[in-house]
mmCIF file with all atom_site columns, C-alpha atoms and ligand atoms in Angstrom:
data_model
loop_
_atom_site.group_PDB
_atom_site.id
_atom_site.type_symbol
_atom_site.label_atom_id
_atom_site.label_alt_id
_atom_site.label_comp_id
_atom_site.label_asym_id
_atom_site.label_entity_id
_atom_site.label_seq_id
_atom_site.pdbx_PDB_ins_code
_atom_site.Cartn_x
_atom_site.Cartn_y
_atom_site.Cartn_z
_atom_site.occupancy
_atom_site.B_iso_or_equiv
_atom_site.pdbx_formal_charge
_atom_site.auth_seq_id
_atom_site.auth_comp_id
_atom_site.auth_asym_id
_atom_site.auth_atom_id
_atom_site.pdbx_PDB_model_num
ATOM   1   C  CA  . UNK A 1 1   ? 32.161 53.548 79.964 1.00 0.00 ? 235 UNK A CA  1
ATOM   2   C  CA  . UNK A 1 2   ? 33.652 50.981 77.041 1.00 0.00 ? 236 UNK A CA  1
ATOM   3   C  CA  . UNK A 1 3   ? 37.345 51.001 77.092 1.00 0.00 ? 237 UNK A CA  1
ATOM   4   C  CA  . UNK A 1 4   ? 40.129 53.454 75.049 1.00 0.00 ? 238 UNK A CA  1
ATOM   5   C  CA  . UNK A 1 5   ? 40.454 52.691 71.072 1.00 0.00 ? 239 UNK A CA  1
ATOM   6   C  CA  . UNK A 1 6   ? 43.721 51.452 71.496 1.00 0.00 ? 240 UNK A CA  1
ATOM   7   C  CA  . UNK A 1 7   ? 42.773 48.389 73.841 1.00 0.00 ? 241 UNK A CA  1
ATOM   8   C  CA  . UNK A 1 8   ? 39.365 47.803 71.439 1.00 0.00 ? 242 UNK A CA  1
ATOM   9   C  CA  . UNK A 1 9   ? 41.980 47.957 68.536 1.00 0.00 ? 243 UNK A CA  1
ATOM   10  C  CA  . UNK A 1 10  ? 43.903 45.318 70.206 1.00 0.00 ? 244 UNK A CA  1
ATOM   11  C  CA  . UNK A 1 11  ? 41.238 43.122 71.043 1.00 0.00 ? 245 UNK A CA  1
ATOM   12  C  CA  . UNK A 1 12  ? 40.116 42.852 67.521 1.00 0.00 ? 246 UNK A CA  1
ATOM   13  C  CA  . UNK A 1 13  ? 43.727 42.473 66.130 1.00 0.00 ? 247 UNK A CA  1
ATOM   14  C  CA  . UNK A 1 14  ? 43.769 39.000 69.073 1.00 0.00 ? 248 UNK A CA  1
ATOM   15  C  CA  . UNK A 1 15  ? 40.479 37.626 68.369 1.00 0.00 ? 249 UNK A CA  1
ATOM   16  C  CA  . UNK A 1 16  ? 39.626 35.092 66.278 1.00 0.00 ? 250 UNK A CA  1
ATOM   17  C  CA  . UNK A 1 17  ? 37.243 34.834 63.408 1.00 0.00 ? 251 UNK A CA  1
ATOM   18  C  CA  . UNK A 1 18  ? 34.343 32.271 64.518 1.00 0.00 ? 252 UNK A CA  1
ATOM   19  C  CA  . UNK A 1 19  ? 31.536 33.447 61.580 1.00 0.00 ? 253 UNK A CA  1
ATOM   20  C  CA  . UNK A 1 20  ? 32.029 35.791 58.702 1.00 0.00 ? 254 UNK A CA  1
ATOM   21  C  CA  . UNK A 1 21  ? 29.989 38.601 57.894 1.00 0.00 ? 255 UNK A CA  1
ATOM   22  C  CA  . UNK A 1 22  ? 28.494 36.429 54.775 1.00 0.00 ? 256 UNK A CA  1
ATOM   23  C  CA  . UNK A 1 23  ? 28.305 33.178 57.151 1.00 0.00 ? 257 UNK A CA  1
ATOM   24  C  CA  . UNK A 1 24  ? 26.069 35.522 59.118 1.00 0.00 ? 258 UNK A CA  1
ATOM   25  C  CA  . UNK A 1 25  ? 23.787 36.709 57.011 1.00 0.00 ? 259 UNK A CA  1
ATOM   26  C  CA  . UNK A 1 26  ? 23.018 33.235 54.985 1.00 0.00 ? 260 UNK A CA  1
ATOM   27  C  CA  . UNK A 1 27  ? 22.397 32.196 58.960 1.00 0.00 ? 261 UNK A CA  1
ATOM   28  C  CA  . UNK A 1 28  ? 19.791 35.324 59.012 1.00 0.00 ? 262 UNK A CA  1
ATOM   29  C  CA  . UNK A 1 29  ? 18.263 34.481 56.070 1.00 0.00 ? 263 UNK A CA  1
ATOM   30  C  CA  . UNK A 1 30  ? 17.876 30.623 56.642 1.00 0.00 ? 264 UNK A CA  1
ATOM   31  C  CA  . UNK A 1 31  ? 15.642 32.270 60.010 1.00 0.00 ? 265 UNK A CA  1
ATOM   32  C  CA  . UNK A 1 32  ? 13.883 34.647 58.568 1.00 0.00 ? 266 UNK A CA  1
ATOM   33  C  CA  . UNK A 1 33  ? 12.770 31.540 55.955 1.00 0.00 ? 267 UNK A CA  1
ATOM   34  C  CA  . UNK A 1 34  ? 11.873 29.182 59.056 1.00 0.00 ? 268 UNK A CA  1
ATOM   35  C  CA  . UNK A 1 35  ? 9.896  32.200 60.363 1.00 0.00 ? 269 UNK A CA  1
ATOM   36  C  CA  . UNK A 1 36  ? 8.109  33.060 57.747 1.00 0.00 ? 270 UNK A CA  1
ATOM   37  C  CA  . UNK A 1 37  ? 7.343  29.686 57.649 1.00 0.00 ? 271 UNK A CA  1
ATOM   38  C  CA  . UNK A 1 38  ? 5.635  29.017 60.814 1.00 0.00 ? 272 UNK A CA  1
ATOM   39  C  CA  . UNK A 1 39  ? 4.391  32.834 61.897 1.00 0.00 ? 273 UNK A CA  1
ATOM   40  C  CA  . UNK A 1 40  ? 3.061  34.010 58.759 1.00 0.00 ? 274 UNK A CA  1
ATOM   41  C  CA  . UNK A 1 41  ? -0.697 33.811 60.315 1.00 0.00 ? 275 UNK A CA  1
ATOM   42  C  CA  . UNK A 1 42  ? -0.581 35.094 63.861 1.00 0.00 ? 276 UNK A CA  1
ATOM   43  C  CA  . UNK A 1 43  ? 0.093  38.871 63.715 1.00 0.00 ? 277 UNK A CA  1
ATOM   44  C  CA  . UNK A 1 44  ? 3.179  38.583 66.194 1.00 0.00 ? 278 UNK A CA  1
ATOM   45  C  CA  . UNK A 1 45  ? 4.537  40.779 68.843 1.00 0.00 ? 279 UNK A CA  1
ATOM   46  C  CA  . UNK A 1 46  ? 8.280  40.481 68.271 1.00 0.00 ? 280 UNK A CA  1
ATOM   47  C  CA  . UNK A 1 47  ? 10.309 41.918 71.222 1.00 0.00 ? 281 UNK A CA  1
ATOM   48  C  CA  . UNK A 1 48  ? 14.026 41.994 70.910 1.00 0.00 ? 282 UNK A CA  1
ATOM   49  C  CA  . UNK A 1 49  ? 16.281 41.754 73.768 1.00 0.00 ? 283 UNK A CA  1
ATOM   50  C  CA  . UNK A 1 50  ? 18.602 44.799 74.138 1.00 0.00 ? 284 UNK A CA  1
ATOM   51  C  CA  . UNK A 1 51  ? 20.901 45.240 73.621 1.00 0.00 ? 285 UNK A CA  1
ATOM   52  C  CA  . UNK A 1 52  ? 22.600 42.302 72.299 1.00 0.00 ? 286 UNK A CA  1
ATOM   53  C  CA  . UNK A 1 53  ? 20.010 41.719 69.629 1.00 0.00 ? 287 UNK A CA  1
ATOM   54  C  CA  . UNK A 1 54  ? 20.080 45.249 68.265 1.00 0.00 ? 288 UNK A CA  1
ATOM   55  C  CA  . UNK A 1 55  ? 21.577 43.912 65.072 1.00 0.00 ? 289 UNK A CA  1
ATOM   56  C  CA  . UNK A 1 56  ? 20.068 40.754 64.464 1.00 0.00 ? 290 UNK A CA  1
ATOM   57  C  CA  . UNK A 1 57  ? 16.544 42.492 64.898 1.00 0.00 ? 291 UNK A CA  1
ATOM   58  C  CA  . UNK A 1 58  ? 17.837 45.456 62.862 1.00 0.00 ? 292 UNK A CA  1
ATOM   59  C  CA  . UNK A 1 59  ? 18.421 42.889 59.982 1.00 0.00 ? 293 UNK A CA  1
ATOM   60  C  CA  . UNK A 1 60  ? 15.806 40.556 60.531 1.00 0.00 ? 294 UNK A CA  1
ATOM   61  C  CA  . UNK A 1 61  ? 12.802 42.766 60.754 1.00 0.00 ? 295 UNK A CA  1
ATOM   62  C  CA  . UNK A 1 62  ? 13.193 43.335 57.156 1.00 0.00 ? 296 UNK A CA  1
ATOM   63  C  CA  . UNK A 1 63  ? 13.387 39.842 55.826 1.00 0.00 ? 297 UNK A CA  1
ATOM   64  C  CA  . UNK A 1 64  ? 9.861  39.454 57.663 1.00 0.00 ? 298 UNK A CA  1
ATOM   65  C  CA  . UNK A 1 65  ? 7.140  39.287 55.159 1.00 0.00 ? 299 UNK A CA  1
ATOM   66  C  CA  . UNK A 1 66  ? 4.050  39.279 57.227 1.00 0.00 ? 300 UNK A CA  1
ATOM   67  C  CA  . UNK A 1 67  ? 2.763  41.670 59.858 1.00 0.00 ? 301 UNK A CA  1
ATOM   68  C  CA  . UNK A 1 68  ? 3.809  41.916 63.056 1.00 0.00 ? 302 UNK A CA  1
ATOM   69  C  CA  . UNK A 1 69  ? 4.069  44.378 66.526 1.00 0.00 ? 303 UNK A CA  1
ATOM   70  C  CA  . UNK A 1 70  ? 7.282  45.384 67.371 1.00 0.00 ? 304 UNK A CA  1
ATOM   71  C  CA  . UNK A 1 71  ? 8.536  46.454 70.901 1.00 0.00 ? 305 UNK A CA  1
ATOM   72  C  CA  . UNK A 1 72  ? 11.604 45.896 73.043 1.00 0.00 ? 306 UNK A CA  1
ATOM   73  C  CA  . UNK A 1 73  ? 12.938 44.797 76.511 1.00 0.00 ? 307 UNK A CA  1
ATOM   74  C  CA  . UNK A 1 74  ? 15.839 45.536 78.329 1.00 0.00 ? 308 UNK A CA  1
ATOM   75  C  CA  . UNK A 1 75  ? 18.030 42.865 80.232 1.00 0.00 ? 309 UNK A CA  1
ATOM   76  C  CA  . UNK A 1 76  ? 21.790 42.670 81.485 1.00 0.00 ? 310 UNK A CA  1
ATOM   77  C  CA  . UNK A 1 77  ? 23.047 39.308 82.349 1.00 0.00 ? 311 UNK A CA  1
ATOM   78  C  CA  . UNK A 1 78  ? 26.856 40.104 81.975 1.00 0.00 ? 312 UNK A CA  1
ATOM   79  C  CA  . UNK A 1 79  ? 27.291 43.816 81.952 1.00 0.00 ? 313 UNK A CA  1
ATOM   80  C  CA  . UNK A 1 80  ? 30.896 44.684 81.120 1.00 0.00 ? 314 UNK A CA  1
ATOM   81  C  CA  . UNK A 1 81  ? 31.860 40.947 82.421 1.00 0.00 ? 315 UNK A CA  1
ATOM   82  C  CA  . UNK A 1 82  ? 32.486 37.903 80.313 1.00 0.00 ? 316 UNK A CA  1
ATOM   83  C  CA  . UNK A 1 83  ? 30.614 35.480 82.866 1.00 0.00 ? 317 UNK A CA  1
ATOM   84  C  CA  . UNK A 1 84  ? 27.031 35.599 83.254 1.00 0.00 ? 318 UNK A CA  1
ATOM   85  C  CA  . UNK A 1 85  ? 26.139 36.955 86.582 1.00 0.00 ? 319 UNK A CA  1
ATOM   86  C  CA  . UNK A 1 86  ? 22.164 38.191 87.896 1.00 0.00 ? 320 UNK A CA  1
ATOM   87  C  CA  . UNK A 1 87  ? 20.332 39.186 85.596 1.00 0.00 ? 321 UNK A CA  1
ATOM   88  C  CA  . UNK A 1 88  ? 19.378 43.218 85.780 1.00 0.00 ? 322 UNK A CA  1
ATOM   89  C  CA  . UNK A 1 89  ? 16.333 44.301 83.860 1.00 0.00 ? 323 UNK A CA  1
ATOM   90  C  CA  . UNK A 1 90  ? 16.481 47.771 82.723 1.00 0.00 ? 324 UNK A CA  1
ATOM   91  C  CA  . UNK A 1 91  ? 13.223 47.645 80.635 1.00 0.00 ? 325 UNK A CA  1
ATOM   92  C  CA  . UNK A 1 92  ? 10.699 44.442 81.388 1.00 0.00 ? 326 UNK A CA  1
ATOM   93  C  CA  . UNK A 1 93  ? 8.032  42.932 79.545 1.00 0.00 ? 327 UNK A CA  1
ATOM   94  C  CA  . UNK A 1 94  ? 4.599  44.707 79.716 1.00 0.00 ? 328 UNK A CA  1
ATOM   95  C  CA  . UNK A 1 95  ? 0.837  44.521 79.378 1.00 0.00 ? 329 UNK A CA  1
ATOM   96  C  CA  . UNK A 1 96  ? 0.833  44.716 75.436 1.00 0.00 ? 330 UNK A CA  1
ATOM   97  C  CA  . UNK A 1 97  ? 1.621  41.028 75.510 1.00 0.00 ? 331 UNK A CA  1
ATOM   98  C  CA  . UNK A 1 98  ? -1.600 40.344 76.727 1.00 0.00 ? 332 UNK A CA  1
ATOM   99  C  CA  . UNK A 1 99  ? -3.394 37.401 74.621 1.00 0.00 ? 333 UNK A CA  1
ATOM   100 C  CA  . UNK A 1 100 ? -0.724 37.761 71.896 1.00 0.00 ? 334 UNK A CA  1
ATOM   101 C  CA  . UNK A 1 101 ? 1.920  35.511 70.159 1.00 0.00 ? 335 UNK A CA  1
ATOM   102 C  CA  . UNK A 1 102 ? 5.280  36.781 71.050 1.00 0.00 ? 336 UNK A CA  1
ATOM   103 C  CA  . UNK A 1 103 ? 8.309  35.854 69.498 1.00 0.00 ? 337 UNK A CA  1
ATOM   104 C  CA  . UNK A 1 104 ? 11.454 37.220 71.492 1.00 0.00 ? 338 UNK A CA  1
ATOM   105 C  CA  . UNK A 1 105 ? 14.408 38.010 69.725 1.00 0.00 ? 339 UNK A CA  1
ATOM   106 C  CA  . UNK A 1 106 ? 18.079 37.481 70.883 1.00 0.00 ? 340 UNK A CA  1
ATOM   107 C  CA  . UNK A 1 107 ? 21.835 37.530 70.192 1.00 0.00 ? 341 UNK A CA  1
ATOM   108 C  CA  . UNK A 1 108 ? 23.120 34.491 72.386 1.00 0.00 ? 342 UNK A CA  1
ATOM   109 C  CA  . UNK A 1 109 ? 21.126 30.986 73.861 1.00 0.00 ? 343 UNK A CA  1
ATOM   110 C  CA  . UNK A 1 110 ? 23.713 30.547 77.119 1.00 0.00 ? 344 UNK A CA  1
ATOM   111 C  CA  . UNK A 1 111 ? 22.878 29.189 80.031 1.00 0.00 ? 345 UNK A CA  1
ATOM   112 C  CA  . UNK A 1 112 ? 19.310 29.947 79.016 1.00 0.00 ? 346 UNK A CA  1
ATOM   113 C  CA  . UNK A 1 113 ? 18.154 31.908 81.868 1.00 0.00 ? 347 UNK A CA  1
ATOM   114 C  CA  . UNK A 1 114 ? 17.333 35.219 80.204 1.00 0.00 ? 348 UNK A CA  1
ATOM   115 C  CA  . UNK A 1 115 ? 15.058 32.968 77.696 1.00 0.00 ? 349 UNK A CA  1
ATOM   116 C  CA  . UNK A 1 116 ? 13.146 31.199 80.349 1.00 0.00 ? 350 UNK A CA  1
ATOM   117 C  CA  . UNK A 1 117 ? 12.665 34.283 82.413 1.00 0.00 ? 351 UNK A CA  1
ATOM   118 C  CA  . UNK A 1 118 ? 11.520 36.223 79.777 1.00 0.00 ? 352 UNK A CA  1
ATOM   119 C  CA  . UNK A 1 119 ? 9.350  32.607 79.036 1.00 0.00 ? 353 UNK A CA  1
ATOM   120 C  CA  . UNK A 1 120 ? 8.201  33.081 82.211 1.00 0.00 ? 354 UNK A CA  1
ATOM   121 C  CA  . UNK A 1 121 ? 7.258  36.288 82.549 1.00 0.00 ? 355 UNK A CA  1
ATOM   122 C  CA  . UNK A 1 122 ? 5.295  36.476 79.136 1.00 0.00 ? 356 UNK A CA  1
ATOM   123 C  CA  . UNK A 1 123 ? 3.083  34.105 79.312 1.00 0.00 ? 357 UNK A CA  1
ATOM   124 C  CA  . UNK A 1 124 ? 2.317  35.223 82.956 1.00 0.00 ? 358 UNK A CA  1
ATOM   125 C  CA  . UNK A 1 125 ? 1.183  38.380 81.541 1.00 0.00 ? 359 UNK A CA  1
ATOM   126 C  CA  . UNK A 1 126 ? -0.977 36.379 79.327 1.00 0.00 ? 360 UNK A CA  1
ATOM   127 C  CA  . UNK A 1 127 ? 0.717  36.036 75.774 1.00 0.00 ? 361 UNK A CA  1
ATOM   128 C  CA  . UNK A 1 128 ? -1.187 32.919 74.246 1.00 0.00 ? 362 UNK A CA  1
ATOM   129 C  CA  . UNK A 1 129 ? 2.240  32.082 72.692 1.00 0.00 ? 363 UNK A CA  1
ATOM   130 C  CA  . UNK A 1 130 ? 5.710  31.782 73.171 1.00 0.00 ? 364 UNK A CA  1
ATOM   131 C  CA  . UNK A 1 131 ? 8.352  31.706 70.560 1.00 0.00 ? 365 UNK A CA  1
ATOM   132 C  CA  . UNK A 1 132 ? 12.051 32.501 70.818 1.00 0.00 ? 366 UNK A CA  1
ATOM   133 C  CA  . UNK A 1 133 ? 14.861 32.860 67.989 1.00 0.00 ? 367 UNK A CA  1
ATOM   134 C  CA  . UNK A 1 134 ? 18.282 33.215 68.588 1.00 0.00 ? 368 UNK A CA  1
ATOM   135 C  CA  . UNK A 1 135 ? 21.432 34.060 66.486 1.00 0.00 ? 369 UNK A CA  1
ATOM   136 C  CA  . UNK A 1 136 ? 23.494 31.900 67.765 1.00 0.00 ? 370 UNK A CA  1
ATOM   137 C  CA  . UNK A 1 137 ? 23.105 28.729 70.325 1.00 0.00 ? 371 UNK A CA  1
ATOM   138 C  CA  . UNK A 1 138 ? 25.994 28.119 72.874 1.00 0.00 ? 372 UNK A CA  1
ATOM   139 C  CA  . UNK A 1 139 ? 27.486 24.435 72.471 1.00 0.00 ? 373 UNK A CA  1
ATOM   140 C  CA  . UNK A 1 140 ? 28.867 23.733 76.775 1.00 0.00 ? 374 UNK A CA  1
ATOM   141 C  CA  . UNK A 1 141 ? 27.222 20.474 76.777 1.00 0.00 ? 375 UNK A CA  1
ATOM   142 C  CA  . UNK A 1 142 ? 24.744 21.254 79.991 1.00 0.00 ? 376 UNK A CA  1
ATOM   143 C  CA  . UNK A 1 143 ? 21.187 20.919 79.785 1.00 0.00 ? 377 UNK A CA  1
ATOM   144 C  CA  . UNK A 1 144 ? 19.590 24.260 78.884 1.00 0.00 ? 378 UNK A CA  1
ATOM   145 C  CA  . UNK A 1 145 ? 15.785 25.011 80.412 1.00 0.00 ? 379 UNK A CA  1
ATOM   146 C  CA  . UNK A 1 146 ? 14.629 26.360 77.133 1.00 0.00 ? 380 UNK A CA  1
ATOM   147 C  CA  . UNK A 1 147 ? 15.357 25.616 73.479 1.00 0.00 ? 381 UNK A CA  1
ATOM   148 C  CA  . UNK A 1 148 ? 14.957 27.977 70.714 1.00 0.00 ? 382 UNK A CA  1
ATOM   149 C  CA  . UNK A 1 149 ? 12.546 27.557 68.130 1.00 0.00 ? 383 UNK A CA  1
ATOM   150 C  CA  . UNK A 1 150 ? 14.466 29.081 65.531 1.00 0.00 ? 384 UNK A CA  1
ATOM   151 C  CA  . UNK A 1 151 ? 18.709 29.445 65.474 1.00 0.00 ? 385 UNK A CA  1
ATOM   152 C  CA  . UNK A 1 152 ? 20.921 30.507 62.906 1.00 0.00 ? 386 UNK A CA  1
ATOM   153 C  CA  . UNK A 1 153 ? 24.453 29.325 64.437 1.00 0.00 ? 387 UNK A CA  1
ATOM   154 C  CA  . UNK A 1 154 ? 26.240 27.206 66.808 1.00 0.00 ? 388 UNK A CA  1
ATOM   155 C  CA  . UNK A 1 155 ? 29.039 28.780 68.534 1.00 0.00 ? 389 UNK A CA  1
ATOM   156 C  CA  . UNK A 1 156 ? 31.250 27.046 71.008 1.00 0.00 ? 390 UNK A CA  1
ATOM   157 C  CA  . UNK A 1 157 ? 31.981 27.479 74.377 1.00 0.00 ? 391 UNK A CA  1
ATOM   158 C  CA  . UNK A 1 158 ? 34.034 31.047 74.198 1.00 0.00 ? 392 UNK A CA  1
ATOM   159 C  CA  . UNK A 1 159 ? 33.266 34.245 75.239 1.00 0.00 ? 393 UNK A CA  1
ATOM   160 C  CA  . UNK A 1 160 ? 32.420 36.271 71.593 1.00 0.00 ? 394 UNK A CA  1
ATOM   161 C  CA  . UNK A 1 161 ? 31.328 39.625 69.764 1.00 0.00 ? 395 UNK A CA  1
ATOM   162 C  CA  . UNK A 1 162 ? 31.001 41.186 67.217 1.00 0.00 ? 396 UNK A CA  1
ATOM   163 C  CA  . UNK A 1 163 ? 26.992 41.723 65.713 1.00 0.00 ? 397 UNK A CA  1
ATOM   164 C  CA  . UNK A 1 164 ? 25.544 42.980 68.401 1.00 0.00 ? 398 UNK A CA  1
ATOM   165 C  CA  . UNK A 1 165 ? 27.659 41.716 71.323 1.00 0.00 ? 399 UNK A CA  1
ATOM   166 C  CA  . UNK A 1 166 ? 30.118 44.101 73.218 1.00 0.00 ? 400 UNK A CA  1
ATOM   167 C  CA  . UNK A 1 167 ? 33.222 42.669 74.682 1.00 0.00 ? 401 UNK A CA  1
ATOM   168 C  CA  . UNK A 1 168 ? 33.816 45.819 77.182 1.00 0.00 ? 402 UNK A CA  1
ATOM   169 C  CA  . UNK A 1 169 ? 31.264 47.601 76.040 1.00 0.00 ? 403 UNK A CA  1
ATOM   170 C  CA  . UNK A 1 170 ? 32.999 47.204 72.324 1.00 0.00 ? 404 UNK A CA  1
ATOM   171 C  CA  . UNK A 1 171 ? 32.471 46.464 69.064 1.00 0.00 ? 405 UNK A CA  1
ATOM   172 C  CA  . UNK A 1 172 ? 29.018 45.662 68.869 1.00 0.00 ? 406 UNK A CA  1
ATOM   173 C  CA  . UNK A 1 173 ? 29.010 47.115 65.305 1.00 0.00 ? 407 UNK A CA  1
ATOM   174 C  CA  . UNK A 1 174 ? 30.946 44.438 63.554 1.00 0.00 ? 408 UNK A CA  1
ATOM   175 C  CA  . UNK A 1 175 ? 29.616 42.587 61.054 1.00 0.00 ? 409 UNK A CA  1
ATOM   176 C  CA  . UNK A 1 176 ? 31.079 38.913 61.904 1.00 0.00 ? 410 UNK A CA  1
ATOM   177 C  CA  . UNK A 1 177 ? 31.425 36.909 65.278 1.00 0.00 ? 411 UNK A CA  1
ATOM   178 C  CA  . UNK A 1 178 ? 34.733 36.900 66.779 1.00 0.00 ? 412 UNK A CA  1
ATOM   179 C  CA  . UNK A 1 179 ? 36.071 35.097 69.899 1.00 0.00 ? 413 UNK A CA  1
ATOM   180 C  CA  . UNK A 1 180 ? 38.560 36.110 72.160 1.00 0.00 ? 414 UNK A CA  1
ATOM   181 C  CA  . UNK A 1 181 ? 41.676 33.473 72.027 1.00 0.00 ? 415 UNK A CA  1
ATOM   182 C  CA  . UNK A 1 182 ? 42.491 31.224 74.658 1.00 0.00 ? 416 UNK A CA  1
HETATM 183 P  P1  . IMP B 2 .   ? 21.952 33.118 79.178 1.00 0.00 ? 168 IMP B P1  1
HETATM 184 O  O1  . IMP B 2 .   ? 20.956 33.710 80.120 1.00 0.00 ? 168 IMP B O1  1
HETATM 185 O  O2  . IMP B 2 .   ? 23.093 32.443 79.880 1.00 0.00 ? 168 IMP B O2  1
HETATM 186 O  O3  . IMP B 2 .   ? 21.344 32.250 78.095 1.00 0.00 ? 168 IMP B O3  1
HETATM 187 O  O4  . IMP B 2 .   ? 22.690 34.315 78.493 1.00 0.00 ? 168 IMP B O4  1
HETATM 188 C  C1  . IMP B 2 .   ? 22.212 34.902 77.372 1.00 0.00 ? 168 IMP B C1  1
HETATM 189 C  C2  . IMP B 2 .   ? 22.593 36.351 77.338 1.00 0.00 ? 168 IMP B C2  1
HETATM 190 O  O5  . IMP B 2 .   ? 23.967 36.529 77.687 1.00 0.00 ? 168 IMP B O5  1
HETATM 191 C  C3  . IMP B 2 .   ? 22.409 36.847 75.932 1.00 0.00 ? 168 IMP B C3  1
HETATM 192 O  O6  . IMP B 2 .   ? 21.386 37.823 75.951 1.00 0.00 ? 168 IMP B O6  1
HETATM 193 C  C4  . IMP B 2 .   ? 23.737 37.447 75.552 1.00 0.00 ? 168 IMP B C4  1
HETATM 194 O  O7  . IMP B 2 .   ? 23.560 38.819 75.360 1.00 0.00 ? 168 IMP B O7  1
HETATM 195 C  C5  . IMP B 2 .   ? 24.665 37.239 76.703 1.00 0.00 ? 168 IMP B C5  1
HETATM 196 N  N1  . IMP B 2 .   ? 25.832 36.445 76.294 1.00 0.00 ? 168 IMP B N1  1
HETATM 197 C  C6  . IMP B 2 .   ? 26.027 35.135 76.469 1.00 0.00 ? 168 IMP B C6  1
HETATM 198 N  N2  . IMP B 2 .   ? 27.223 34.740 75.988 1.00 0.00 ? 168 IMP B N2  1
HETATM 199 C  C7  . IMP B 2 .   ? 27.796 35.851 75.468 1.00 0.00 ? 168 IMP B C7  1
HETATM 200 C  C8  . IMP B 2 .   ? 29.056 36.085 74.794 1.00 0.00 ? 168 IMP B C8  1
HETATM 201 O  O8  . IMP B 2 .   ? 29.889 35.184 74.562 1.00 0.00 ? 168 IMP B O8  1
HETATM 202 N  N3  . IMP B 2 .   ? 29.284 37.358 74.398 1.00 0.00 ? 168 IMP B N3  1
HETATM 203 C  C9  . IMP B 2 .   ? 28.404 38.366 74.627 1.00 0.00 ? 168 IMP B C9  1
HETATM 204 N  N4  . IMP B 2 .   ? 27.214 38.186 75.236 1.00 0.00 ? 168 IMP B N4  1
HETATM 205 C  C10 . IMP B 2 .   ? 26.914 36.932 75.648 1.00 0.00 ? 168 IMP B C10 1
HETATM 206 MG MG1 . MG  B 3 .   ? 21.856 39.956 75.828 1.00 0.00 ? 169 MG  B MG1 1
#
């Protein structure tokens, strides 16, 4: 369950904007560019991480302009929350990675556990390569275990929304990154 209109409303009307909806999509194209640039030649599997990264996949995909496999995983670090807890897989990587390059596709670069498990977990199925890209890449200052090879923005330190991300199940449609005020 997400919560009632009137609290979403309210929400929105507090939150600040972080990235604009035009900010966003030069930060899109500038990663589509970069991977184009370096994936052109390996026939990728691409597997984007629901379901924050329904959006940035969504738009991405098409700004691709080589062939690739396309396929999805499942994974729930924060639920309805806005701390990280353990993470829940609903759908988890499979054999079709086998002796391919994956690039893995998601909304947020955190803590980095969800990248390094999915890391993990790929190449122990046997992908030959891995290759993450990220919207967005969380500035807290702690050493992350994985880096992304390709990031649009830097966001600080604040829970946000907006382009994929729910706050309470919310707003994922919105166009622009928003934080919640302090
Ligand atoms: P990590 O494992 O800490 O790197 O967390 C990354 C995951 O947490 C991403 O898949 C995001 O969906 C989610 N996440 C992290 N920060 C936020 C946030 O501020 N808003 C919404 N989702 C977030
Ligand atoms: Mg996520």
């Amino acid at each position: 369950m997400t919560v009632s209109i009137q609290r979403a409303n309210d929400i929105l009307q507090h939150a600040e904007l972080l990235y604009s909806a035009q900010q966003v999509q030069d930060a899109l194209r500038k990663v589509a560019q970069q991977i184009n640039a370096r994936l052109a030649d390996t026939h990728p599997l691409v597997l984007s991480v629901m379901g924050g990264a329904v959006v940035f996949s969504g738009q991405l995909l098409p700004l691709l302009d080589f062939p690739l496999d396309f396929d999805y995983v499942h994974v729930s670090r924060y639920g309805d929350a806005r701390r990280g807890g353990a993470m829940q897989w609903k759908v988890e990587p499979r054999e079709n990675v086998r002796g391919r390059v994956v690039l893995v596709l998601d909304d947020i670069l955190d803590e980095g556990q969800t990248l390094a498990t999915l890391r993990e977990r790929v190449l122990s199925l046997g992908a030959s390569k891995f290759y993450s890209a990220v919207l967005a890449d969380k500035q807290h200052g702690r050493k992350k275990p994985i880096h992304a090879d390709f990031v649009g923005l830097e966001l600080p330190d604040r829970f946000v929304f907006g382009y994929g991300m729910d706050i309470e199940g919310a707003w994922r449609n919105l166009p622009a990154i928003y934080a919640v005020k302090n």
